[in-house]
XYZ file of C-alpha atoms in Angstrom:
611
model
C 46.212 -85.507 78.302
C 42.881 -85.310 79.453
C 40.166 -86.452 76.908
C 37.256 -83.852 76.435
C 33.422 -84.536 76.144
C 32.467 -86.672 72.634
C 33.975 -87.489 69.798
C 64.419 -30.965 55.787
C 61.372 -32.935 54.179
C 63.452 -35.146 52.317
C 66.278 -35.816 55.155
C 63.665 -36.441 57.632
C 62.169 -38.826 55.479
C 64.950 -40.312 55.031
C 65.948 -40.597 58.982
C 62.086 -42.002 59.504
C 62.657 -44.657 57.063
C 65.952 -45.895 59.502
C 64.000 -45.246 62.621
C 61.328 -47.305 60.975
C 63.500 -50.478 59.978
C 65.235 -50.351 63.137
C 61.575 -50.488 65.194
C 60.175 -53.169 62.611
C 63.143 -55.307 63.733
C 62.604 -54.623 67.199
C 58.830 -55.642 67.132
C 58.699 -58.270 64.264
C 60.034 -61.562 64.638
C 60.249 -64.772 62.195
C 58.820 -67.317 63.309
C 62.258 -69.268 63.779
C 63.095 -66.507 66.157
C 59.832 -66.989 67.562
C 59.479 -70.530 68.766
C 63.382 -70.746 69.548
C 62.437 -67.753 72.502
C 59.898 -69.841 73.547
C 61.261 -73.137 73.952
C 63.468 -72.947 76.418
C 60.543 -71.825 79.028
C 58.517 -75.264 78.254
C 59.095 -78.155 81.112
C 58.178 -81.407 80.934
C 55.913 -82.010 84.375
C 55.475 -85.658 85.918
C 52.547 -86.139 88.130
C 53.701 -88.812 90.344
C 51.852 -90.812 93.165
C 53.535 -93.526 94.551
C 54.029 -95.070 98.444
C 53.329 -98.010 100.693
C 50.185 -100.280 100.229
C 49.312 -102.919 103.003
C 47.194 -105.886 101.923
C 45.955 -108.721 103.481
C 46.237 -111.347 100.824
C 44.353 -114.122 103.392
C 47.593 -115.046 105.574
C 47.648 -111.872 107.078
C 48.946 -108.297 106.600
C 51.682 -107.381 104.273
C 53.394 -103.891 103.205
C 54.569 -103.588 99.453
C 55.780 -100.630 97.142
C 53.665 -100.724 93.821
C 55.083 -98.862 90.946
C 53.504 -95.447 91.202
C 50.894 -94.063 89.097
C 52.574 -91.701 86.596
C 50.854 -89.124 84.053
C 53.057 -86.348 82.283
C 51.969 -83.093 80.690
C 53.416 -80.024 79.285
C 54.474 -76.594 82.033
C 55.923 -73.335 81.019
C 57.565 -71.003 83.285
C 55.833 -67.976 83.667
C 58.122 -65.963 85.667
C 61.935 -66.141 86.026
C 61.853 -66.646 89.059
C 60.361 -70.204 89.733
C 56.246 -70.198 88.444
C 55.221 -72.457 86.159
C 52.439 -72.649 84.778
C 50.137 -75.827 83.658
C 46.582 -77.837 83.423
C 45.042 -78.714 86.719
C 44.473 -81.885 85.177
C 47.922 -83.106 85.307
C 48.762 -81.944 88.463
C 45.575 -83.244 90.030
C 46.270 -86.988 91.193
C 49.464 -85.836 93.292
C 47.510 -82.352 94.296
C 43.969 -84.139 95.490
C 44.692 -87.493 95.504
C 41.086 -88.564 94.082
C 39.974 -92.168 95.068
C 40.669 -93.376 91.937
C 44.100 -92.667 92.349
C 44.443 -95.014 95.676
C 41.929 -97.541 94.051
C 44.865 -97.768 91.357
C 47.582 -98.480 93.439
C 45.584 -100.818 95.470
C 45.147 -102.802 92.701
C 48.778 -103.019 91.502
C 49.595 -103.643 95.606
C 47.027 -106.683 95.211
C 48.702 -108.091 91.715
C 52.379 -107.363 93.615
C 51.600 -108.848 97.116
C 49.229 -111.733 96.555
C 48.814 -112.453 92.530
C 52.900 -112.800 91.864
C 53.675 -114.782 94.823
C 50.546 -117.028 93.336
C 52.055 -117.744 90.287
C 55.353 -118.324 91.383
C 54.475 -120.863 93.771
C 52.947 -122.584 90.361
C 56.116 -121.930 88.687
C 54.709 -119.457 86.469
C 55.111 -116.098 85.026
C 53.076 -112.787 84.758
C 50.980 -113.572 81.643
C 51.555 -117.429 80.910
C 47.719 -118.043 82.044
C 45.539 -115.026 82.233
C 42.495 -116.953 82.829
C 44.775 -118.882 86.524
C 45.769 -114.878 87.083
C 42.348 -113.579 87.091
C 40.932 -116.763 89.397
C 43.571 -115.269 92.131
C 42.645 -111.611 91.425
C 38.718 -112.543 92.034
C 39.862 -114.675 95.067
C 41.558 -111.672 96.872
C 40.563 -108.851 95.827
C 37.096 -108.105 97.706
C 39.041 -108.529 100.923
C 42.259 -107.258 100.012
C 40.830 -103.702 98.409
C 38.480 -103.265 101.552
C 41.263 -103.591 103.853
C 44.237 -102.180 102.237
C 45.790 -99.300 103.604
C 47.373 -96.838 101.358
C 50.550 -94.223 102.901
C 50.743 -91.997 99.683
C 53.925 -90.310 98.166
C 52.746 -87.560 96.070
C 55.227 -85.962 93.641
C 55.453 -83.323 91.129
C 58.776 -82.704 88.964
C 59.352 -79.877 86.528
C 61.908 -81.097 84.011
C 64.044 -78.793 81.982
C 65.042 -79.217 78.526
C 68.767 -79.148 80.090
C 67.355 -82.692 82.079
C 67.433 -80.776 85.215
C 64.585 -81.803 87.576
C 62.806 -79.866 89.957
C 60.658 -80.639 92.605
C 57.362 -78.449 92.455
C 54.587 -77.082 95.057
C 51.419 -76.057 93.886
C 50.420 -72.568 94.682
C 47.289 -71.799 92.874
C 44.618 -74.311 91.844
C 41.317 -73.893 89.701
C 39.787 -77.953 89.436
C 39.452 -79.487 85.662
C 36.170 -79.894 83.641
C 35.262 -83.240 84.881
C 31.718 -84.980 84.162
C 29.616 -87.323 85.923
C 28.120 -90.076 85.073
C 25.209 -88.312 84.029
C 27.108 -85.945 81.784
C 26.625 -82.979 83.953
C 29.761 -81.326 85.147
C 30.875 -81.394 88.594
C 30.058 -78.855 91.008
C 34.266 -77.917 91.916
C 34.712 -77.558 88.042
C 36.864 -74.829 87.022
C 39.422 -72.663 84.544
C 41.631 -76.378 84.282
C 44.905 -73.976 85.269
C 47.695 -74.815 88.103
C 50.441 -72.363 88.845
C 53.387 -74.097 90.400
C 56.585 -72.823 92.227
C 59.592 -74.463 92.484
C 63.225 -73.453 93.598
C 64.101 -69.946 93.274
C 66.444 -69.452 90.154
C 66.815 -67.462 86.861
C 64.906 -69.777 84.591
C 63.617 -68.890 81.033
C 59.885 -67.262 81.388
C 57.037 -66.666 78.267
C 55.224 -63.124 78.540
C 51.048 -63.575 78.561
C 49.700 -61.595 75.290
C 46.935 -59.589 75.934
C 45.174 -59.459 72.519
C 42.428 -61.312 71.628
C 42.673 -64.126 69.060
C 41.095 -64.060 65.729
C 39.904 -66.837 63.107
C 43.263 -67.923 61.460
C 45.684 -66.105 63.451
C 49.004 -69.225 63.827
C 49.435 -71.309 66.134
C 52.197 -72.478 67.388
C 52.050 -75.230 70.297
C 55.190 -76.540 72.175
C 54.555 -79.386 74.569
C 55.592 -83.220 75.162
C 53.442 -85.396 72.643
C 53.189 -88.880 74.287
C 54.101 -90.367 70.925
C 57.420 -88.663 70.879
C 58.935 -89.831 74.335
C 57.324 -93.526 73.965
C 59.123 -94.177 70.449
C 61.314 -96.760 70.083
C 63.800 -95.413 67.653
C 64.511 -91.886 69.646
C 66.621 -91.350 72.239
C 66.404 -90.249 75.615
C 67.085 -86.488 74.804
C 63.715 -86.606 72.856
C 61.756 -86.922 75.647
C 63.370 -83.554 77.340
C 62.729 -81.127 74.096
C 59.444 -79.680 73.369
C 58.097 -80.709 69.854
C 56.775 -77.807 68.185
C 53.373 -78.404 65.745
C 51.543 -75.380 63.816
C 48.243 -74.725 62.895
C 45.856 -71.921 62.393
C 42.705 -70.554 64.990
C 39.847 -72.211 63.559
C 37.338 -71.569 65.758
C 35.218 -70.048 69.136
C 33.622 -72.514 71.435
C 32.707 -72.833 75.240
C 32.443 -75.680 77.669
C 29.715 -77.391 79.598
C 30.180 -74.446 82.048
C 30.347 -71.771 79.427
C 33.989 -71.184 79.662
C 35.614 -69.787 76.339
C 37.755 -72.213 74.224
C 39.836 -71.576 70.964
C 39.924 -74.535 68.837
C 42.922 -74.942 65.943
C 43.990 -77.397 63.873
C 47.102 -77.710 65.280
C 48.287 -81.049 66.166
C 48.428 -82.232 69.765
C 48.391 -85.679 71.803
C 48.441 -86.817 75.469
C 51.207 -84.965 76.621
C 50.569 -81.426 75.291
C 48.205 -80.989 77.901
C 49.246 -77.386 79.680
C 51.772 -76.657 77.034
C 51.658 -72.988 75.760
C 50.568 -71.998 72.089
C 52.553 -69.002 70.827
C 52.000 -66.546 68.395
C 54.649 -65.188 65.999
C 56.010 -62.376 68.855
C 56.679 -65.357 71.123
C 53.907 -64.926 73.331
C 51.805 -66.779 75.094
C 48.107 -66.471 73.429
C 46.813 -69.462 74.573
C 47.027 -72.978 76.939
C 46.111 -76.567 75.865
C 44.008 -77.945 77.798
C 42.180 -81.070 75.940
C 41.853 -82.889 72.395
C 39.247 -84.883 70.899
C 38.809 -88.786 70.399
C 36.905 -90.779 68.223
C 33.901 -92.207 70.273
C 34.702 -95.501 68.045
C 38.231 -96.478 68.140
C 39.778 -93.541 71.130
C 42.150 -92.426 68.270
C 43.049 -88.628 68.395
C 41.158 -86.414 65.740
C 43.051 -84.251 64.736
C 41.805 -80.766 64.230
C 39.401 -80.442 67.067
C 41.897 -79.222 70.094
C 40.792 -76.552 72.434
C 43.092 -74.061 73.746
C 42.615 -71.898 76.635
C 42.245 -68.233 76.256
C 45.343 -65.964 77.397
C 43.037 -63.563 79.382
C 41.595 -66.390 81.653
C 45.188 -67.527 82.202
C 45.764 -63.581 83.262
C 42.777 -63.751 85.268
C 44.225 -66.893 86.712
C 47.591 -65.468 87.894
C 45.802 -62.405 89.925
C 46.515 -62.214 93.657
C 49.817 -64.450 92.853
C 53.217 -62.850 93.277
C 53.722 -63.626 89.591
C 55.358 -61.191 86.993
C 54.788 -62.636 83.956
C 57.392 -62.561 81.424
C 60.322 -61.434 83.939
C 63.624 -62.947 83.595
C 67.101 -62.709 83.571
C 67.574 -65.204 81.152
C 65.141 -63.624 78.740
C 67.211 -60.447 78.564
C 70.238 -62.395 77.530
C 68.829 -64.907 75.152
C 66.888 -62.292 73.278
C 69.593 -60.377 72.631
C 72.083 -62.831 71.282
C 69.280 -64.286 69.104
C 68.648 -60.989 67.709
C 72.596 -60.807 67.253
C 72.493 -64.075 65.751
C 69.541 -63.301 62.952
C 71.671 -60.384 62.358
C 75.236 -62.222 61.734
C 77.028 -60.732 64.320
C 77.926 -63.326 65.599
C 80.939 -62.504 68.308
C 78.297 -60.323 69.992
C 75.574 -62.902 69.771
C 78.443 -65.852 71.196
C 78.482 -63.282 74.103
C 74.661 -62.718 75.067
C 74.438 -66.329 74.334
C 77.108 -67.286 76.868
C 75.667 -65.519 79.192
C 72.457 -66.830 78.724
C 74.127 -70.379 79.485
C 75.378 -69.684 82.859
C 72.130 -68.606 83.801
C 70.283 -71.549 82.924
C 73.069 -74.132 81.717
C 72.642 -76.694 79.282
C 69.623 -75.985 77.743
C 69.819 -77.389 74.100
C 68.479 -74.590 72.425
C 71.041 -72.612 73.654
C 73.800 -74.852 73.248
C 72.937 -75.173 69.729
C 72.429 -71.680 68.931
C 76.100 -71.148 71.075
C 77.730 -73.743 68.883
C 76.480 -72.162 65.538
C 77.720 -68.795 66.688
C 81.343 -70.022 67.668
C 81.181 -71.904 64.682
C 80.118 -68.838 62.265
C 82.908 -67.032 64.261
C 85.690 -69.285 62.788
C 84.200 -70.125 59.561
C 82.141 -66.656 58.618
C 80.130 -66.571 55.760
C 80.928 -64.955 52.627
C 79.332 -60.888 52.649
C 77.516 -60.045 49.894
C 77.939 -56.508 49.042
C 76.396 -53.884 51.531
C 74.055 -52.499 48.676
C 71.324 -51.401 51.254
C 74.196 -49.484 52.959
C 75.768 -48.287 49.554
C 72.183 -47.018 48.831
C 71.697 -45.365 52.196
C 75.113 -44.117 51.877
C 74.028 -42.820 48.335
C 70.657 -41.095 49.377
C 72.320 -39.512 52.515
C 75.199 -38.025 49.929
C 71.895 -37.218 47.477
C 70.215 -35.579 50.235
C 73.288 -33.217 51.174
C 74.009 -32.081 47.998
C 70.605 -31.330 46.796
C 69.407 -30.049 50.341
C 72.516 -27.884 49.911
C 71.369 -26.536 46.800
C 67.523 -26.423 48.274
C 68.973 -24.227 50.619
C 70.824 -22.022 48.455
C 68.025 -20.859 46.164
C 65.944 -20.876 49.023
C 68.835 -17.802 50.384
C 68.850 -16.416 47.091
C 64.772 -15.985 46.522
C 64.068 -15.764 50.391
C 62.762 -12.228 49.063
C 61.775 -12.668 45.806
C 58.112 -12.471 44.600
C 56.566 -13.680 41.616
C 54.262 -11.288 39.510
C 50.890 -13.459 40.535
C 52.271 -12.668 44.189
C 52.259 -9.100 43.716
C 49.307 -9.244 42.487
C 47.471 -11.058 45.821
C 49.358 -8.195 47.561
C 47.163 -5.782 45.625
C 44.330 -7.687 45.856
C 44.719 -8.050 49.659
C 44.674 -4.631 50.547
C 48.333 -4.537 50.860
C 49.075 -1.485 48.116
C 52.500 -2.605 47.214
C 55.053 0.226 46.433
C 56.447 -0.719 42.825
C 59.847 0.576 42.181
C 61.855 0.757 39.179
C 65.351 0.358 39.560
C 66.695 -0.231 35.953
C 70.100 1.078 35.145
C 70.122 4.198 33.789
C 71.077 2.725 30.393
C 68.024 0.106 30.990
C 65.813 2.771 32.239
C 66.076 5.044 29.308
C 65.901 2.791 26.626
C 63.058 0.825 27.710
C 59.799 2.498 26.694
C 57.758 0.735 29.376
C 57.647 0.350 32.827
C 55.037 -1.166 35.941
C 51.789 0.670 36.525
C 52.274 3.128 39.327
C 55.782 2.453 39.593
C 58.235 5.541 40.859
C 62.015 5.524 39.503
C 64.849 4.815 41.931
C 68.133 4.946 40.094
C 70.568 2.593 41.367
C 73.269 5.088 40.957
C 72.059 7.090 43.353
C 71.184 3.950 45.898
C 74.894 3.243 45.572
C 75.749 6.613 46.510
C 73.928 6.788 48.949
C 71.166 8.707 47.862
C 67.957 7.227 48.599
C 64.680 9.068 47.629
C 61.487 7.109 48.696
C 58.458 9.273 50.289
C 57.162 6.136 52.097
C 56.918 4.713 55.063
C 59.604 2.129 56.683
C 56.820 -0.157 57.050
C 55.619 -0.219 53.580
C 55.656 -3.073 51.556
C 58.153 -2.139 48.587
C 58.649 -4.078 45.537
C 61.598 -3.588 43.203
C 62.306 -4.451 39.734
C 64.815 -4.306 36.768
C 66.121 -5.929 33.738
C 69.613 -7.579 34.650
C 70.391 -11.311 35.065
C 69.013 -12.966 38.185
C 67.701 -9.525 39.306
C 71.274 -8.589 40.531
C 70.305 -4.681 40.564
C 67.076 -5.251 42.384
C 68.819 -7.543 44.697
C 71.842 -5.044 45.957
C 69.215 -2.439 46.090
C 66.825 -4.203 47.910
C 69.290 -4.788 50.640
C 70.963 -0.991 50.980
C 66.779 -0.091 51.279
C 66.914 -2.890 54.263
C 69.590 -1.332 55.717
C 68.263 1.924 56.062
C 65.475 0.731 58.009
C 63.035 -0.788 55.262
C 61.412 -3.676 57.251
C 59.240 -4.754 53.917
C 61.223 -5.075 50.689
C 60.678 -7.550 47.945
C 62.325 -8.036 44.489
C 60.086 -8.843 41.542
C 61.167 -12.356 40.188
C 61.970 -12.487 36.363
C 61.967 -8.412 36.866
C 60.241 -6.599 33.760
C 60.532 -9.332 31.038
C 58.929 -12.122 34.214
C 55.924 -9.605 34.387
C 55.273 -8.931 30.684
C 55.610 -12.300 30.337
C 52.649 -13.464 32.817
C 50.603 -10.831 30.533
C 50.291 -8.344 33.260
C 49.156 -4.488 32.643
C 52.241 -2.235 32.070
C 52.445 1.583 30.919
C 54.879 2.995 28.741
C 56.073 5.917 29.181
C 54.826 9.667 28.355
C 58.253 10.499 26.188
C 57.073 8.172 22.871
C 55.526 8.851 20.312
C 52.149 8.134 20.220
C 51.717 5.928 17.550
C 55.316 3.750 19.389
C 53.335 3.775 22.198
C 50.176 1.906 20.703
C 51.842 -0.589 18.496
C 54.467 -1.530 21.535
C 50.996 -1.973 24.106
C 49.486 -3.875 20.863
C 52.312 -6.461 20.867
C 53.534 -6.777 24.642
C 49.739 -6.711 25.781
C 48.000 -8.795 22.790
C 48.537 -12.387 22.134
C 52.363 -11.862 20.403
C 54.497 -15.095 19.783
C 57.070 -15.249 21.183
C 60.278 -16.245 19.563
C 63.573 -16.798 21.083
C 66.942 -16.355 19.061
C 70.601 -17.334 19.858
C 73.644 -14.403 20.112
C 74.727 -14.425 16.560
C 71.107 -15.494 14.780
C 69.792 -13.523 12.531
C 65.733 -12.150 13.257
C 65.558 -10.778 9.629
C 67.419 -10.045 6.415
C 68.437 -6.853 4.870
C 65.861 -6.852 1.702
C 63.492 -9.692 2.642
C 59.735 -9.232 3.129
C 58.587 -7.894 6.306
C 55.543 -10.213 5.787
C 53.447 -7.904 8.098
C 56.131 -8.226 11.634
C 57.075 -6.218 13.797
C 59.139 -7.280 16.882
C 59.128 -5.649 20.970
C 62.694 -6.670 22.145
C 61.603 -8.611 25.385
C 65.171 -9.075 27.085
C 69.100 -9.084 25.574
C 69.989 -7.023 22.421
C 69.337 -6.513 18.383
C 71.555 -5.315 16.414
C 70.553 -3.586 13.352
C 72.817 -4.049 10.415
C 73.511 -3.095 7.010
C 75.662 -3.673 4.003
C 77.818 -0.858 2.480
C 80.873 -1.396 0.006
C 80.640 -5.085 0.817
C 80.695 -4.649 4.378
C 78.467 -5.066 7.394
C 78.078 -1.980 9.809
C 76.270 -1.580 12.736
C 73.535 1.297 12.753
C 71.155 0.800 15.686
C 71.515 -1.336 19.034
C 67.851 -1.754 20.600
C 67.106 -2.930 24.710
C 64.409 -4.191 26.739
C 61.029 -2.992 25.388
C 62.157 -1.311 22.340
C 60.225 -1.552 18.718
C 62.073 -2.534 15.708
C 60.946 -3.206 12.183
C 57.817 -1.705 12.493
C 58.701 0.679 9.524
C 58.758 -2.004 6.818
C 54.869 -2.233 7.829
C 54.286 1.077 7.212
C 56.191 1.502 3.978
C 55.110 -1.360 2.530
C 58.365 -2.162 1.571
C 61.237 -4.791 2.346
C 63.436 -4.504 4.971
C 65.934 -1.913 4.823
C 68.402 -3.391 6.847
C 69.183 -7.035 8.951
C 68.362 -7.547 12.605
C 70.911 -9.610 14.638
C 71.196 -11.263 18.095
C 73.421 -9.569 19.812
């Protein structure tokens, strides 16, 4: 790790709310989900310089093989097919060679070849006097670095989770942030990126976002801590994993050179260096590239690493062959992790399995294999499908009353409320009003529609239709019977002779005396029937509704000023003779009873019953 500077409205709802969960699944991941998609992608490099050193130690020339200079960092594969991506910083001793590099091993050649035989002349051991070990460094070592001749090995591995190690070229190259002495940067400084390419296969591969971060969006880096693969009480397979470590964006910065940085407070150490910080959709947002240390002590501080944007890493990868995010593997392991989340788990053993033979051995995948076999044999108890009961439910709900939406939509396709006829008036329109009460209806009703001509049904029936009016003429019937079943039949024999425009008045007479609406009466009452009956429909009557069998009034009681307009059914008027009841009147629709009693100024000469 390189060290940085200082210190039907409601069915189609109902289908948009399943299109919706099954898109929310599609696009929304937990973050479990998340980071085990990534993993799999992040390689552990090794940076590796090694070779052949001669020295001349003072009795003359000799060849030795120091132990090579080693640094690791953290690579992801960017593409399926072989490109991995990483800090320029790791990759840079094998990729340049610097002179520090060669100073390094000359060094070690000079301890190897001419300090060690030293001490074992003495009898001693590496260590047992520091102070005899540094008098034979100082003795050789102006000679022996000035002559020494270096043959360099350079050597990059990309190491899969699975152990599997790859030998890597470097195919693109923009130099690390280094600084001179002088704390100015150095003229070759650059983006601290290195794209790598090793054998063609079908490896895992992490997409590039191409969002922009914002202040306390998660972070999620994978990489290879130092810590982890130097402790004492884990294993070797430690060292192969990534280690995972969260945090939040906590700020905007730039470099010495003005380059954009994201810092976060997610942990990192030497070792993370290159390793790829995810978002929740398993993207790659961002790239370490350095941490902080304390100018005091060199211990990490935690909180100050810088990440690398994800559009300078795009930038990066133009003019390269990569396709970032392309894999075979992906397709596989996606899948069967979606299965997994999901619990169907002899699909997801499938997609899994396949996943395996196309990159074998990864641990991820082996575990996530092994949990679906295992979930296979030993499933876990199912709670009761109540989202499925529900949908079930609301489906069944939906049917039943989008049947019966349907049905009185049929039935009052033509029907028109009295405020609509109105607006058909008002509009220009001149609505034809037409009265087709049954005869019986018709001629005991004393009132009628303004303007309205008589059509007797009878006659419609029979085939006999009388209307002076145009085909195209908007025609409004109307009667008295339940659910306007006259207006209805007529309506449709008027249709079918070539009536493009017929309506039926909702509610028929009793629906528009009801929404107070102007009616006439007609010229056969008397006039004094025909003012009290336009008093009470037209004024501000109560009404009052009674039950078949109630009685309105009793024979002999006090009128107490009431008279009553029969507004729809039947009233009987009864009296008593010889201790018996007989029937003497039967009034309609529209017709005046009791209005005598206010007139006489007497009590009621007979009952009134509900028929």
């Amino acid at each position: 790790m390189r060290r940085g500077g200082r210190g039907l409205v409601v069915g189609a709802a109902v289908a948009m709310v399943v299109a919706t969960i099954g898109l929310a699944r599609a696009s929304t991941l937990t973050v479990q989900e998340a980071i085990l998609r990534a993993k799999p992608a992040v390689a552990l490099i090794t940076a590796q310089v090694g070779g052949e050193v001669t020295v001349d130690c003072g009795r003359g020339p000799i060849t030795v093989t120091p132990p090579p200079f080693v640094e690791t960092g953290t690579g992801w594969f960017v593409d399926g097919r072989g490109y991995v991506v990483t800090n320029a910083h790791v990759v840079d001793p094998p990729h340049r060679l610097p002179p520090w590099v060669t100073h390094e091993l000359k060094k070690k050649a000079i301890d190897q070849a001419c300090v060690e035989p030293a001490l074992r002349a003495k009898g001693l051991m590496r260590g047992q006097q520091p102070d005899f070990e540094d008098q034979i460094r100082r003795g050789v070592s102006g000679q022996a670095l000035a002559t020494a001749k270096v043959v360099a090995q350079p050597q990059i591995i990309v190491q899969l989770s699975s152990g599997v190690k790859l030998a890597a070229q470097v195919r693109k190259f923009s130099a690390p942030l280094y600084i001179d002495n002088a704390n100015q940067p150095l003229p070759d400084s650059g983006r601290d990126l290195a794209l790598l390419q090793v054998a063609p296969g079908a490896y895992p591969a992490l997409a590039v976002a191409t969002r922009n971060p914002q202040i306390g969006d998660g972070v999620h880096i994978l990489g290879f801590p130092g810590v982890v693969a130097a402790h004492e009480l884990l294993n070797e397979s430690a060292t192969r994993e990534a280690s995972v470590t969260a945090g939040a964006v906590s700020g905007v910065k730039q470099d010495a050179i003005r380059q954009d940085l994201v810092q976060t407070d997610a942990p990192a150490a030497h070792g993370n260096s290159g390793g790829p910080a995810i978002a929740d959709d398993a993207k790659v947002l961002w790239v370490m590239t350095f941490i902080t240390l304390s100018p005091s002590g060199g211990s990490i501080v935690q909180g100050f690493n810088f990440l690398i944007p994800a559009r300078d890493v795009l930038k990066f990868l133009q003019g390269t062959d990569v396709k970032q995010g392309e894999s075979r593997f992906n397709i596989e392991w996606a899948a069967g992790l979606d299965l997994l989340f999901r619990e169907r788990f002899s699909a997801a053993a499938v997609k899994i399995e396949q996943a395996n033979r196309l990159t074998p051995d990864l641990p991820d995948v082996k575990r996530e294999l092994a949990e679906a076999q295992f979930k296979i044999k030993n499933p876990p108890p199912r709670p009761f499908p109540w989202a499925w009961a529900t949908l079930a439910v609301s489906l069944l709900s939906v049917g039943v009353y989008g049947g019966m939406w349907a049905t009185r939509w049929w039935k009052n396709r033509f029907r028109v409320q009295p405020g609509q006829v109105i607006g058909f008036i008002e509009a220009g329109l001149s609505p034809l009003l037409v009265d087709v009460r049954t005869k019986t209806d018709y001629e005991t009703s004393p009132l009628k529609l303004p303007g309205a001509i008589r059509l007797a049904p009878e006659d419609v029936d029979a085939g006999t239709i009388t209307l002076d009016t145009d085909p195209k003429q908007l025609i409004v019937t109307y009667d008295t019977t339940p659910d306007e079943a006259t207006s209805a039949r007529v309506a449709a024999r008027l249709r079918e002779r070539g009536y493009k425009s017929v309506r039926i008045l909702k509610g028929g007479l009793g629906g528009w005396t009801n929404a107070r609406l102007p009616i006439e009466a007609k010229s056969s009452l008397p006039s004094i029937g025909l003012e009290l009956y336009k008093n009470l429909t037209l004024g501000d009557a109560e009404r009052r509704q009674f039950k078949a069998g109630e009685t309105i009034f009793e024979q002999d009681a006090d009128a107490h000023g009431e008279a009553f307009v029969v507004h729809s059914g039947a009233v009987e008027i009864r009296t008593r003779i010889d201790g018996g009841e007989r029937v003497l009147a039967r009034f309609g629709e529209g017709e005046l009873l009791g209005e005598m009693a206010i007139f006489r100024q007497a009590p009621r000469s007979a009952a009134a019953v509900a028929a």
